[in-house]
Coordinates of C-alpha atoms in Angstrom, one line a residue:
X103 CA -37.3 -62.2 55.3
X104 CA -37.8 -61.7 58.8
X105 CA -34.4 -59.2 58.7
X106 CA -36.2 -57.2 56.3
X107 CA -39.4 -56.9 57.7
X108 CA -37.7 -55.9 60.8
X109 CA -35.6 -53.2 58.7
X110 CA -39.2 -51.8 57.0
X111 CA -40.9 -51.8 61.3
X112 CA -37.6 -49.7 62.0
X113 CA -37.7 -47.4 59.2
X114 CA -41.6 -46.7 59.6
X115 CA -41.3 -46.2 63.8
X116 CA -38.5 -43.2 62.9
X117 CA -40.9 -42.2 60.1
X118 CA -44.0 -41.9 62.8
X119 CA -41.9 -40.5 65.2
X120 CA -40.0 -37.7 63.0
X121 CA -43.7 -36.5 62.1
X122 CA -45.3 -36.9 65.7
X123 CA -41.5 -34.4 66.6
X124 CA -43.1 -32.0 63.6
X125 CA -46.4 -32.0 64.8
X126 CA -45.1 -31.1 67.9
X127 CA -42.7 -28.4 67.3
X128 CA -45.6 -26.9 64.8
X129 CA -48.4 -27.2 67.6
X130 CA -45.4 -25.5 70.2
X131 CA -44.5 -22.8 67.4
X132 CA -48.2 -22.1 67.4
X133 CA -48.1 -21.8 70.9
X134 CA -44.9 -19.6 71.4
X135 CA -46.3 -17.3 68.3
X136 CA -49.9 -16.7 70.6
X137 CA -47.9 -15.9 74.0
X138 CA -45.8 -13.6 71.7
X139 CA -48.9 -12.0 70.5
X140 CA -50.7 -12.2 73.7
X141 CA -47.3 -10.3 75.0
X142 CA -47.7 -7.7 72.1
X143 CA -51.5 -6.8 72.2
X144 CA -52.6 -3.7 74.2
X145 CA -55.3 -6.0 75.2
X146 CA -57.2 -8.9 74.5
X147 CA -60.1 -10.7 76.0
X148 CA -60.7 -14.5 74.8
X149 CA -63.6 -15.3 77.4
X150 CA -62.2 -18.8 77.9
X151 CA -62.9 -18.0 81.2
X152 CA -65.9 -16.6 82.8
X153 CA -66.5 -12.7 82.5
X154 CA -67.9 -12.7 86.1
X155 CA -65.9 -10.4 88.1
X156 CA -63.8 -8.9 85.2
X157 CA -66.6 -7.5 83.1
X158 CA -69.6 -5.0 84.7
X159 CA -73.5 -5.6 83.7
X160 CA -74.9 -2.6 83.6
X161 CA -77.5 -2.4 86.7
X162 CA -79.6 0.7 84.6
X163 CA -83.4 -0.4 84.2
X164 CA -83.8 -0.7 80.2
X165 CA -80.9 -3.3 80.0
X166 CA -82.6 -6.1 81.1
X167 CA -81.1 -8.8 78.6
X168 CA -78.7 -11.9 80.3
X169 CA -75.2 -12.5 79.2
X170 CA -73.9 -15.9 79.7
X171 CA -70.5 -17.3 79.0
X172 CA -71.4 -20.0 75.9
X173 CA -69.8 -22.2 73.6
X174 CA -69.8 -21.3 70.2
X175 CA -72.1 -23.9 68.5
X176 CA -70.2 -26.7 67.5
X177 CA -67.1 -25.6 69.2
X178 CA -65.8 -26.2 72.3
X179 CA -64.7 -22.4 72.5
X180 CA -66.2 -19.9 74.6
X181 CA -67.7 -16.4 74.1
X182 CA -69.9 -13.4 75.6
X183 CA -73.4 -14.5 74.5
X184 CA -76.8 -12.6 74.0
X185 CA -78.9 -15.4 75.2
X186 CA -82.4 -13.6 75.1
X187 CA -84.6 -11.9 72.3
X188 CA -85.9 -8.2 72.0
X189 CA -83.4 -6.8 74.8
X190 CA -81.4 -4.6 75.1
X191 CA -78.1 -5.4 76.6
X192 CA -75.1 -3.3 78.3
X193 CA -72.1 -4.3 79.8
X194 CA -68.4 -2.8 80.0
X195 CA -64.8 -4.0 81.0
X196 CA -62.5 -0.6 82.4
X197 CA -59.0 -0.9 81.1
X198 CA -55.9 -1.1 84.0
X199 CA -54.4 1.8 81.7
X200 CA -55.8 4.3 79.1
X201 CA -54.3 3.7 75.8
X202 CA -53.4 6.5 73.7
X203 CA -54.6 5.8 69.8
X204 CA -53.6 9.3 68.3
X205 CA -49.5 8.7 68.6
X206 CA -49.4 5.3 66.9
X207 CA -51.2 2.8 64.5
X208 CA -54.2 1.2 66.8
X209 CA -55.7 -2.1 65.8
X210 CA -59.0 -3.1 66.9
X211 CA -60.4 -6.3 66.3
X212 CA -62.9 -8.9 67.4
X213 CA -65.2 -11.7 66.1
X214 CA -69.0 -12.2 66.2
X215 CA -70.9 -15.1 65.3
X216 CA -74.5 -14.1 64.3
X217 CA -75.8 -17.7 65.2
X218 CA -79.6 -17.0 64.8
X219 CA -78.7 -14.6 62.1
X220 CA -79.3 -10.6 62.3
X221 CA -83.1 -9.5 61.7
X222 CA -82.9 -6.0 63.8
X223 CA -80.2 -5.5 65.8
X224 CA -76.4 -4.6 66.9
X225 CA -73.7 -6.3 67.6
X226 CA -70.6 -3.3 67.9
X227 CA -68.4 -2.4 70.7
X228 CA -68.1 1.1 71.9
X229 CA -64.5 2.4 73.1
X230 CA -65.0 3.9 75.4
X231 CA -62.8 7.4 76.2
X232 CA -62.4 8.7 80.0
X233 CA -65.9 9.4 81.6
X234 CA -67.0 12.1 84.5
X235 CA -65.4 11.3 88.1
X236 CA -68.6 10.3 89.5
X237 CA -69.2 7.3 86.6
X238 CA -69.1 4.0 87.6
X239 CA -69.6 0.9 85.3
X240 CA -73.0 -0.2 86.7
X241 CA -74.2 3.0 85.0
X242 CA -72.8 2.3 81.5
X243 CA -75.8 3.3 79.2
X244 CA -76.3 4.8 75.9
X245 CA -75.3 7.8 77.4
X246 CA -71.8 6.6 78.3
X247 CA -69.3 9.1 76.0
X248 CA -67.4 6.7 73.9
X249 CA -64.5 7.8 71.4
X250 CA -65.1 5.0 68.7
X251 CA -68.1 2.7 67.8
X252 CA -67.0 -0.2 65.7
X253 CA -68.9 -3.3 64.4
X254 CA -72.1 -4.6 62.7
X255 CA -75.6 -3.0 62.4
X256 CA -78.4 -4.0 60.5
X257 CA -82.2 -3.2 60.6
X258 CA -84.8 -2.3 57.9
X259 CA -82.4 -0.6 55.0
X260 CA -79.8 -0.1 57.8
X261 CA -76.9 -2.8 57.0
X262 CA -73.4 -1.5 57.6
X263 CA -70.8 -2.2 59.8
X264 CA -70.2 1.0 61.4
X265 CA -67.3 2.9 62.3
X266 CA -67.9 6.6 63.9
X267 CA -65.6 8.6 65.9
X268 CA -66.3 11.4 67.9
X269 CA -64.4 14.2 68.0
X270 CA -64.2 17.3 69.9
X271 CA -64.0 20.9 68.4
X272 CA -61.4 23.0 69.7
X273 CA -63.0 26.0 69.1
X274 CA -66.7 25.4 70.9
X275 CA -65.5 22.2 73.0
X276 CA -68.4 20.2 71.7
X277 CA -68.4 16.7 71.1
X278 CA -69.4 15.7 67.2
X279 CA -70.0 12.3 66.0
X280 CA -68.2 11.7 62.5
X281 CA -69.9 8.6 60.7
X282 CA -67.9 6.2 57.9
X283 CA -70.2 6.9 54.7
X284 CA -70.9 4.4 52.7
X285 CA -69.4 1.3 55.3
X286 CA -69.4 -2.3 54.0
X287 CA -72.3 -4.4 54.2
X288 CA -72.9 -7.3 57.3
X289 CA -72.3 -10.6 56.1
X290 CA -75.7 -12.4 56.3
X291 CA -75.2 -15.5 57.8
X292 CA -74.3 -17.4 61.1
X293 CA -70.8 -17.8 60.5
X294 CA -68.1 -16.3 62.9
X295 CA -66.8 -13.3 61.3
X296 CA -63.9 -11.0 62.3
X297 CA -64.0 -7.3 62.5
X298 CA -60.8 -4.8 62.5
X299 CA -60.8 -1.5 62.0
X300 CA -56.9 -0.1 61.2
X301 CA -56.3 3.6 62.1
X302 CA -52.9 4.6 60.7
X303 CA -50.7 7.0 61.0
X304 CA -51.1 8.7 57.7
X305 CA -54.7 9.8 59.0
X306 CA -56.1 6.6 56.8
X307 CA -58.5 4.2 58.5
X308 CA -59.1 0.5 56.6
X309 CA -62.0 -1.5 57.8
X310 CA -61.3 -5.4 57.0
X311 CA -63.8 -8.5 57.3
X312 CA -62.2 -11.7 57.9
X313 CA -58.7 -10.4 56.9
X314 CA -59.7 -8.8 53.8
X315 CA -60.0 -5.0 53.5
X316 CA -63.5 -3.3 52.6
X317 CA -63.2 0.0 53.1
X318 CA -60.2 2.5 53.2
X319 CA -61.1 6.2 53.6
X320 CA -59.3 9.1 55.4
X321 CA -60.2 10.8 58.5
X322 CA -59.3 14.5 57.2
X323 CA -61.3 13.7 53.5
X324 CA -65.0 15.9 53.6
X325 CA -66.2 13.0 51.0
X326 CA -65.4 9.7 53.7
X327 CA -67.1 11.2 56.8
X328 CA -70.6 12.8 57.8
X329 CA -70.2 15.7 58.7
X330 CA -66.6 15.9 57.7
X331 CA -64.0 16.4 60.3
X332 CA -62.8 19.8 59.1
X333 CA -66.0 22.1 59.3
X334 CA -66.3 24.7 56.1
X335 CA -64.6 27.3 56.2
X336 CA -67.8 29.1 55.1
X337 CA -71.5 28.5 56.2
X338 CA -74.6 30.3 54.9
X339 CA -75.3 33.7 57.4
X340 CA -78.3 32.7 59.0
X341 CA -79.4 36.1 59.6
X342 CA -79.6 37.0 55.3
X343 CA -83.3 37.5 54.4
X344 CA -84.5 36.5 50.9
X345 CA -85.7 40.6 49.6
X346 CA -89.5 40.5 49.2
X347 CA -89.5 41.2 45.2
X348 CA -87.4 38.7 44.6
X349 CA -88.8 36.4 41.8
X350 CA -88.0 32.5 41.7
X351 CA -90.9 31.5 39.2
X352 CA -89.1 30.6 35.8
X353 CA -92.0 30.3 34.1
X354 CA -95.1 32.0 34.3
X355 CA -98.9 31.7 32.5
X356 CA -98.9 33.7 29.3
X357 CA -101.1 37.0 30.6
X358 CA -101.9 37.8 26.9
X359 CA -103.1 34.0 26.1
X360 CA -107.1 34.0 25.3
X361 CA -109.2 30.5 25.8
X362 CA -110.7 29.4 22.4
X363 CA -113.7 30.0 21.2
X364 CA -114.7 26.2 21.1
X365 CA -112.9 25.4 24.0
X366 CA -115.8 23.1 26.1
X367 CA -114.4 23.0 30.0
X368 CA -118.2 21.6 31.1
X369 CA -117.6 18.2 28.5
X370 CA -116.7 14.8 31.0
X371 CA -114.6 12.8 30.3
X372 CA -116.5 9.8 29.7
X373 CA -119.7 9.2 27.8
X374 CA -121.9 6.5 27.2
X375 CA -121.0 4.4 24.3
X376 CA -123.8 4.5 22.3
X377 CA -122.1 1.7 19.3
X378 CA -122.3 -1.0 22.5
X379 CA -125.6 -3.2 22.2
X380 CA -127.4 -5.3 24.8
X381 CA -125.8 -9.1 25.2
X382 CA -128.2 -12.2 23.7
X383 CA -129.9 -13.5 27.0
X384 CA -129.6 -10.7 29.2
X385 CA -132.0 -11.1 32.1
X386 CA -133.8 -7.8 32.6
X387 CA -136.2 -9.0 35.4
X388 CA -133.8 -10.8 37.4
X389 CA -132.1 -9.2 40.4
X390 CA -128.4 -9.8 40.9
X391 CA -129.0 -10.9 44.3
X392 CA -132.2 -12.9 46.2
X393 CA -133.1 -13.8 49.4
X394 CA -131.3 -16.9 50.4
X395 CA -134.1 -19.4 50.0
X396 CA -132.3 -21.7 52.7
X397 CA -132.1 -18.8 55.4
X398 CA -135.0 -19.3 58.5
X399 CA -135.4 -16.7 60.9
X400 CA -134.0 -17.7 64.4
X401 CA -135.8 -18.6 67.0
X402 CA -134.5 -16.1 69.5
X403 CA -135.8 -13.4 67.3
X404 CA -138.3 -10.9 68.5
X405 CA -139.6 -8.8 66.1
X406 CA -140.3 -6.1 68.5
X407 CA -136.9 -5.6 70.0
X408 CA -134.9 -7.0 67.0
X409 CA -136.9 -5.1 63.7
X410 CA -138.7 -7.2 61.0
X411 CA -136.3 -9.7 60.6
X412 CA -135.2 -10.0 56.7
X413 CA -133.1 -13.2 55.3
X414 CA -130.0 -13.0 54.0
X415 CA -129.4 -12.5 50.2
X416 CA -126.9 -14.8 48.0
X417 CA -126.2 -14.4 44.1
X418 CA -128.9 -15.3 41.7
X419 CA -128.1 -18.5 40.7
X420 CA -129.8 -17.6 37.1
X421 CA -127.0 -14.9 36.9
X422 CA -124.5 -17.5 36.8
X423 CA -125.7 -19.1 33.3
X424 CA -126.4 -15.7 32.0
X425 CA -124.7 -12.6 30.7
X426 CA -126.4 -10.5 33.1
X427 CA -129.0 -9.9 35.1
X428 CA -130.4 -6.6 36.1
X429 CA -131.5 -3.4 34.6
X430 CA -128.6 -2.9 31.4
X431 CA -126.9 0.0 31.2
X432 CA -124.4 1.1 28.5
X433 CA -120.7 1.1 29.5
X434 CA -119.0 4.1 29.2
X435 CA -116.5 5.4 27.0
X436 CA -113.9 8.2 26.7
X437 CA -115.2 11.5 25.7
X438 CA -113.1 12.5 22.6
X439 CA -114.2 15.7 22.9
X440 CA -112.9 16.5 26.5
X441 CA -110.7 18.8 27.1
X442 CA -110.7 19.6 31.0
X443 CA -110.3 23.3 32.4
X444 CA -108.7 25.7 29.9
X445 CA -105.1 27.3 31.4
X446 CA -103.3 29.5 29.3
X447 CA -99.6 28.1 28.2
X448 CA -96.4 29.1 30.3
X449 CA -93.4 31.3 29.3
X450 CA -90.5 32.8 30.5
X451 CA -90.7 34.6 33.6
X452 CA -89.2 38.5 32.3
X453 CA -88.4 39.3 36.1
X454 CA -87.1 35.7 36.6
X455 CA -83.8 35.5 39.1
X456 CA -83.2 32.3 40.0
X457 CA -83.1 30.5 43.1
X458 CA -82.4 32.8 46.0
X459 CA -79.0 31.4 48.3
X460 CA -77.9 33.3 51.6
X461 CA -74.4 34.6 51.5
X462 CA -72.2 33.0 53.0
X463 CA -69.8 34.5 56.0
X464 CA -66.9 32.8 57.7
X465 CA -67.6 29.7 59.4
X466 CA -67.1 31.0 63.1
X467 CA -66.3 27.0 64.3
X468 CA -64.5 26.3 61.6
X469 CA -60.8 25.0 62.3
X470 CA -58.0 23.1 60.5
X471 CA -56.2 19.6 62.2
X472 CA -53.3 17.5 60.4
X473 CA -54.8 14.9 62.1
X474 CA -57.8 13.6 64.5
X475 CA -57.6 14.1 68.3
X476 CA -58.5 11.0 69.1
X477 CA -59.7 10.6 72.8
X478 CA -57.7 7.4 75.0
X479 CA -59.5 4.3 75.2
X480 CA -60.7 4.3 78.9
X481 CA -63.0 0.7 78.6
X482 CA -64.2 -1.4 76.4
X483 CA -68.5 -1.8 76.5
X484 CA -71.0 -3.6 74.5
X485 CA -74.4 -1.4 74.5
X486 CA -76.7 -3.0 72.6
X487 CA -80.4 -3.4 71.2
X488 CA -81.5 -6.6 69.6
X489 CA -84.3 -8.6 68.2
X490 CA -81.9 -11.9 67.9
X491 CA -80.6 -14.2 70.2
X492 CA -77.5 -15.9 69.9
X493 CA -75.0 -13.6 69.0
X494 CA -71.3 -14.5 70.3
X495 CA -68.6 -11.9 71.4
X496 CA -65.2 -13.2 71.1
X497 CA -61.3 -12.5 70.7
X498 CA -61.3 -8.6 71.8
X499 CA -58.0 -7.2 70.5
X500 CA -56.5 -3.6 70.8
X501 CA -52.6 -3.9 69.6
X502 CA -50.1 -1.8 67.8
X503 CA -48.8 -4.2 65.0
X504 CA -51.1 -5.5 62.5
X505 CA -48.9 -8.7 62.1
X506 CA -50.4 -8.9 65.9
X507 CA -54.4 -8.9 64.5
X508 CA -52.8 -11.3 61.7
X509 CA -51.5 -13.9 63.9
X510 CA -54.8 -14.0 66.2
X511 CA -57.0 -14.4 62.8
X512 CA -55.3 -16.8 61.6
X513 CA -54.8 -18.8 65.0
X514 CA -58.3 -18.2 66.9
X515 CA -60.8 -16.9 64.1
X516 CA -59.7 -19.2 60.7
X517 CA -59.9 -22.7 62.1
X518 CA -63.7 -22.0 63.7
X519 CA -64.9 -20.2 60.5
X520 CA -63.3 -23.2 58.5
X521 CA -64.8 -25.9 60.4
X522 CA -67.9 -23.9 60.0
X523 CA -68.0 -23.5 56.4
X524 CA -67.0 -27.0 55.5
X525 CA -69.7 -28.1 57.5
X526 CA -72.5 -25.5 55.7
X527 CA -71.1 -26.6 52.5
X528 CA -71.8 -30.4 53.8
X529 CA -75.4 -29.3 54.5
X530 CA -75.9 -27.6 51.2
X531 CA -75.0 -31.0 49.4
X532 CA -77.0 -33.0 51.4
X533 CA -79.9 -30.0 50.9
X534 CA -79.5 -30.4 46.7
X535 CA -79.3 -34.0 46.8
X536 CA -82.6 -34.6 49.1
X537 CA -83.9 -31.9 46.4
X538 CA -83.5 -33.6 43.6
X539 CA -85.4 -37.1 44.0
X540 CA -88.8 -34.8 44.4
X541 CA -87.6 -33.2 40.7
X542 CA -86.4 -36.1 39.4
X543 CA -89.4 -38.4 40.2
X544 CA -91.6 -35.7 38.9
X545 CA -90.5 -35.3 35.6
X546 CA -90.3 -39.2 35.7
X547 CA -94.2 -39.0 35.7
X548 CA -94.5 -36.4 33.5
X549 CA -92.7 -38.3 30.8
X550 CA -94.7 -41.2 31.8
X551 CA -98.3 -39.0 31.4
X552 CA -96.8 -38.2 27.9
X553 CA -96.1 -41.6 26.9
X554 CA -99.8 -42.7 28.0
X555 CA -100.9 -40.2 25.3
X556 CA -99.0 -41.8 22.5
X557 CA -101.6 -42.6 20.2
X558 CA -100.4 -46.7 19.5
X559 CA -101.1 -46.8 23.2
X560 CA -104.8 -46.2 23.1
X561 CA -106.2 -49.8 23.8
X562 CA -104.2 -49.7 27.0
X563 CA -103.9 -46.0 27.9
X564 CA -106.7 -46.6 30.8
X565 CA -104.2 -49.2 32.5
X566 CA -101.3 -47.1 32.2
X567 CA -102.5 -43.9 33.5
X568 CA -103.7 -46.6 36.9
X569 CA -100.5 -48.1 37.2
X570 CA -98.9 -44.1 37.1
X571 CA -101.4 -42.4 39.5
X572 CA -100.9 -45.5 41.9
X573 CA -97.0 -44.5 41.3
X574 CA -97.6 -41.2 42.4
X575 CA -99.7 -42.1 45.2
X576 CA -97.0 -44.8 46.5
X577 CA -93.4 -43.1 45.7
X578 CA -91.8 -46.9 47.5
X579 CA -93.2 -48.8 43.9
X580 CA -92.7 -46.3 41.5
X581 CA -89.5 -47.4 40.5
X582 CA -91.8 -50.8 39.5
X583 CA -94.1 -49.2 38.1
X584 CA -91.9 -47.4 35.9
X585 CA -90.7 -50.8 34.9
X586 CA -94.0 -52.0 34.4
X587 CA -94.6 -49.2 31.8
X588 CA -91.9 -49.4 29.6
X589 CA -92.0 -53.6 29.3
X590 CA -95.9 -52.7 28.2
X591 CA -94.3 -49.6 25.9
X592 CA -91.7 -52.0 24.7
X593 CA -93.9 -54.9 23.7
X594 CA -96.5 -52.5 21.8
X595 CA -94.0 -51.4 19.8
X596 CA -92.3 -54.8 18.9
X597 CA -95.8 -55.8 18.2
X598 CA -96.4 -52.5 15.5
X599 CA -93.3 -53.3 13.8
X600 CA -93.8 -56.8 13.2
X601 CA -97.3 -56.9 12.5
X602 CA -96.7 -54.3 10.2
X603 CA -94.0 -56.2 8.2
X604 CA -96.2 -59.5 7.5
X605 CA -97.8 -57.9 4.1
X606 CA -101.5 -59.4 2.8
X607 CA -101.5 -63.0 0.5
X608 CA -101.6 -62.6 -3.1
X609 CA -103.9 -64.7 -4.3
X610 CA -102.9 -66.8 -7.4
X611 CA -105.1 -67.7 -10.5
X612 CA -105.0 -71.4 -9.5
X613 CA -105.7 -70.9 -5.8
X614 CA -108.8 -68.6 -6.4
X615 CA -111.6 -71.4 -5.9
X616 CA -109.6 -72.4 -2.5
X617 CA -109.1 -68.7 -0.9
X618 CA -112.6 -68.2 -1.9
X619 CA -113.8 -71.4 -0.3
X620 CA -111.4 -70.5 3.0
X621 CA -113.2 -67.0 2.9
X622 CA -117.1 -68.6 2.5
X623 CA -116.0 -70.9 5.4
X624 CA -115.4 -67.5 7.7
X625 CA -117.7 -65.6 6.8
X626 CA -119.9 -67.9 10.0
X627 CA -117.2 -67.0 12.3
X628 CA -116.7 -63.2 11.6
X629 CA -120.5 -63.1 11.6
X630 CA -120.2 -64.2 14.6
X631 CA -117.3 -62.2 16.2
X632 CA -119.1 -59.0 14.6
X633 CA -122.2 -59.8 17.0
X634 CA -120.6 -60.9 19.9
X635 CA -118.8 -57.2 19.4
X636 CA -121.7 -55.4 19.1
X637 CA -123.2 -56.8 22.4
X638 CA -120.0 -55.6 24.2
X639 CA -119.9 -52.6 25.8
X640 CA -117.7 -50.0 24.3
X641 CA -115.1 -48.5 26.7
X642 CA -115.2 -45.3 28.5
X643 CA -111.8 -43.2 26.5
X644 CA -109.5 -43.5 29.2
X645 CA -108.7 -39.7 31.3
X646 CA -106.2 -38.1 33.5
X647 CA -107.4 -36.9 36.4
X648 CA -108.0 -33.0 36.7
X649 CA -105.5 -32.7 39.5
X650 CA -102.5 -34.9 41.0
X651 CA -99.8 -34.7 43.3
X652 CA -96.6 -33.8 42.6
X653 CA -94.0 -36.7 43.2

């Protein structure tokens, strides 16, 4: 025996050590993969360290919201944190070297965690493209050129995540923004979320939250951007003129159309309706409203420098009890016979032309691309206006590989967002089930309320409606009281059905002298019951009270 046990410690020590070696080589794997990833991105910012030193707060006077370096609730990861309400907020890392977008596919990507939610507010990053010599970070502000804006937006009927570009024209050398139409909605909750925006080769760009793609459009398409990237080729001459005779009315009155001869315009619309008759009680002579009889005048008041001083008035309390009060007047009616102001009908418009257009003339900034001319990626800046706290910046990734942006989600963003919705799902339950009781002991007393009313229950209806109410006002007995009711509901109704079963004696030719004698012996003591009855009281019909609590 004691061989064998020995063999079974044995076989289960190289069990527990073969699976602490695969946890291990899994947990190293895990680790090898993220260097290997870190290797590949273009750039990435985790904030497991603080951003003092390596990121610039933007010294311009409207940003006057704080950035802290924050743990994600309930994590013991860190993040760039909006810490205050109704800010605005700026701040911007430079890049070591510009990265070129336009040659290859670019991948950006990064999570936010809306922890307080999103009311009114941003929470996007701005690429930012190469900015005037004489820039420096600690002026980063709205005005800051940027080449792409990526990320959540939501305020009023705004709610997209945005994606806009801009993009210069080679022919006037101006700068146009290009927005995504119709972007994907913000996920509305306070959940960490992850953001990436795919620009391909093949001039597509795909826009997927957490991993999964919402939104694929194509930069050169005149339907997925406002305005489109490719100008028209033709634009309306602004100089065209519509002529002075030209005619746009479809339809015009008929000039030959005469008003008839019993056409009234001077009838109103309402009359008095002369069918309606005076209401039974009306009161004629009584005001709607009197002085209040319980008004004094004050004793500061001087009827020199204050006027005469008059009480108060309050509704006739005679009005109440009445139809009326008041001089009567017929209601009135609609006029049958009105017609309003005579116009003459509409027809065809003879000199009619329809709507007038400008020509059109070539578009003189109009030019053709095979693709965008994307501008490098100079810095990286959050600019920002918010009426929420708590939103988390995390996981900044610019790479060349989507497998790269894969391999972070499923490593950085998937366990956190996991965690996090095991642990609202958790709450929900625990949410329904504290629900229920309040439902469930409610229609418990309602049931109970409806029993009272059976009609068997009468004699003891008064009782049972006590016993409930105290029930409703004590939840900690209403489980007894419940009890309570249904022994009382049970024994009434054993009591029906056997009483009901014992029929009347029959009484038999040779018993008749003794059931009469039996009967002339009671007839003292019913005579008796039927006046000690009549001296009682009898008992007020039991009631439920106008208004209770809900359990």
């Amino acid at each position: 025996m004691l061989i064998l046990k020995m063999q079974i410690t044995e076989t289960e020590m190289i069990r527990v050590n073969l699976i602490a070696v695969l946890v291990f080589v899994v947990c190293w794997c895990c680790f090898v993969s993220r260097i290997q990833a870190a290797d590949d991105a273009l750039f990435y910012e985790a904030f497991d360290d603080p951003f003092y030193g390596r990121w610039v707060v933007s010294e311009k006077d409207d940003y006057k919201g704080m950035w802290k370096h924050a743990k994600s609730q309930g994590h013991d990861d860190y993040g760039l944190l909006v810490s205050q309400k109704a800010r605005k907020y700026a701040i911007v890392k430079e890049l070591s070297e510009k990265l070129n977008i336009k040659a290859e596919k670019t991948v950006l990507q990064y999570e936010v965690r809306l922890q307080n939610e999103l009311e009114c507010g941003g929470a996007y990053l701005k690429f930012l493209r190469p900015q005037s010599p004489e820039w420096k970070p600690l002026d980063f502000d709205n005005d800051s050129r940027y080449s792409i804006m990526f990320g959540p937006d939501k305020c009023g009927p705004t709610n997209k995540v945005h994606f806009i570009f801009n993009h210069k024209n080679p022919k006037t050398g101006e700068y146009v923004e290009h927005h995504l139409q119709d972007p994907p909605s913000v996920p509305m909750d306070d959940l960490t979320h992850v953001y990436t925006a795919i620009l391909q080769p093949d001039n597509k760009l795909r826009i997927l939250i957490d991993g999964k793609e919402e939104k694929k459009a194509s930069f050169l398409s005149d339907k997925d951007f406002e305005p489109p990237l490719i100008p028209a080729k033709s634009i309306p001459d602004p100089n065209d003129k519509k002529p002075e005779d030209w005619d746009e009315q479809q339809k015009i009155p008929d000039p030959d159309a005469v008003k008839p001869d019993d056409w009234d315009e001077d009838a109103p619309p309402e009359i008095e309706d002369f069918h309606a008759k005076k209401p039974e009680g009306w009161l004629d002579d009584e005001p709607e409203e009197i002085d209040d009889p319980e008004a004094s005048k004050p004793e500061d008041w001087h009827d020199e420098e204050d006027g005469e001083w008059e009480p108060p008035t309050v509704v006739n309390p005679k009005c109440a009890t009445a139809p009326g009060c008041g001089k009567w007047k017929r209601p009135m009616s609609r006029n049958l016979d009105y017609k309003g102001k005579w116009q003459p009908p509409l027809i065809e418009n003879p000199n009619y032309k329809g709507a007038w257009k400008p020509k059109h003339i070539p578009n003189p900034h109009y030019f053709e691309v095979h693709e965008p001319d994307f501008e490098p990626i100079a810095a990286i800046g959050i600019e920002i206006w918010t009426m929420q706290d708590g939103i988390l910046f995390d996981n900044i990734l610019i790479a060349t590989d989507e497998k790269v942006a894969d391999l972070y989600r499923e490593t950085t963003w998937k366990p956190k967002f996991d965690l996090e919705k095991a642990k609202l799902k958790a709450e929900k339950a625990v949410a329904a089930s504290s629900d229920l009781l309040p439902r469930l002991r409610k229609a418990v007393f309602d049931l109970l309320y409806k029993i009272a009313d059976i009609p068997f229950l009468d004699p003891y209806k008064s009782k049972i409606i006590e016993f409930i109410e105290m029930g409703e006002e004590q939840p900690n007995i209403a489980f007894g009281i419940l009890i309570s009711v249904v022994v009382v509901v049970f024994t009434m109704l054993v009591t029906t059905l056997f009483c009901s079963k014992k029929s009347s004696p029959t009484v038999a030719e040779g018993n008749t002298g003794k059931a009469a004698a039996e009967s002339s012996n009671n007839q003292g003591g019913a005579k008796e019951k039927e006046d000690e009855t009549e001296n009682v009281p009898a008992a007020a019909p039991a009631h439920r009270k106008p208004a209770r609590k809900d359990a």
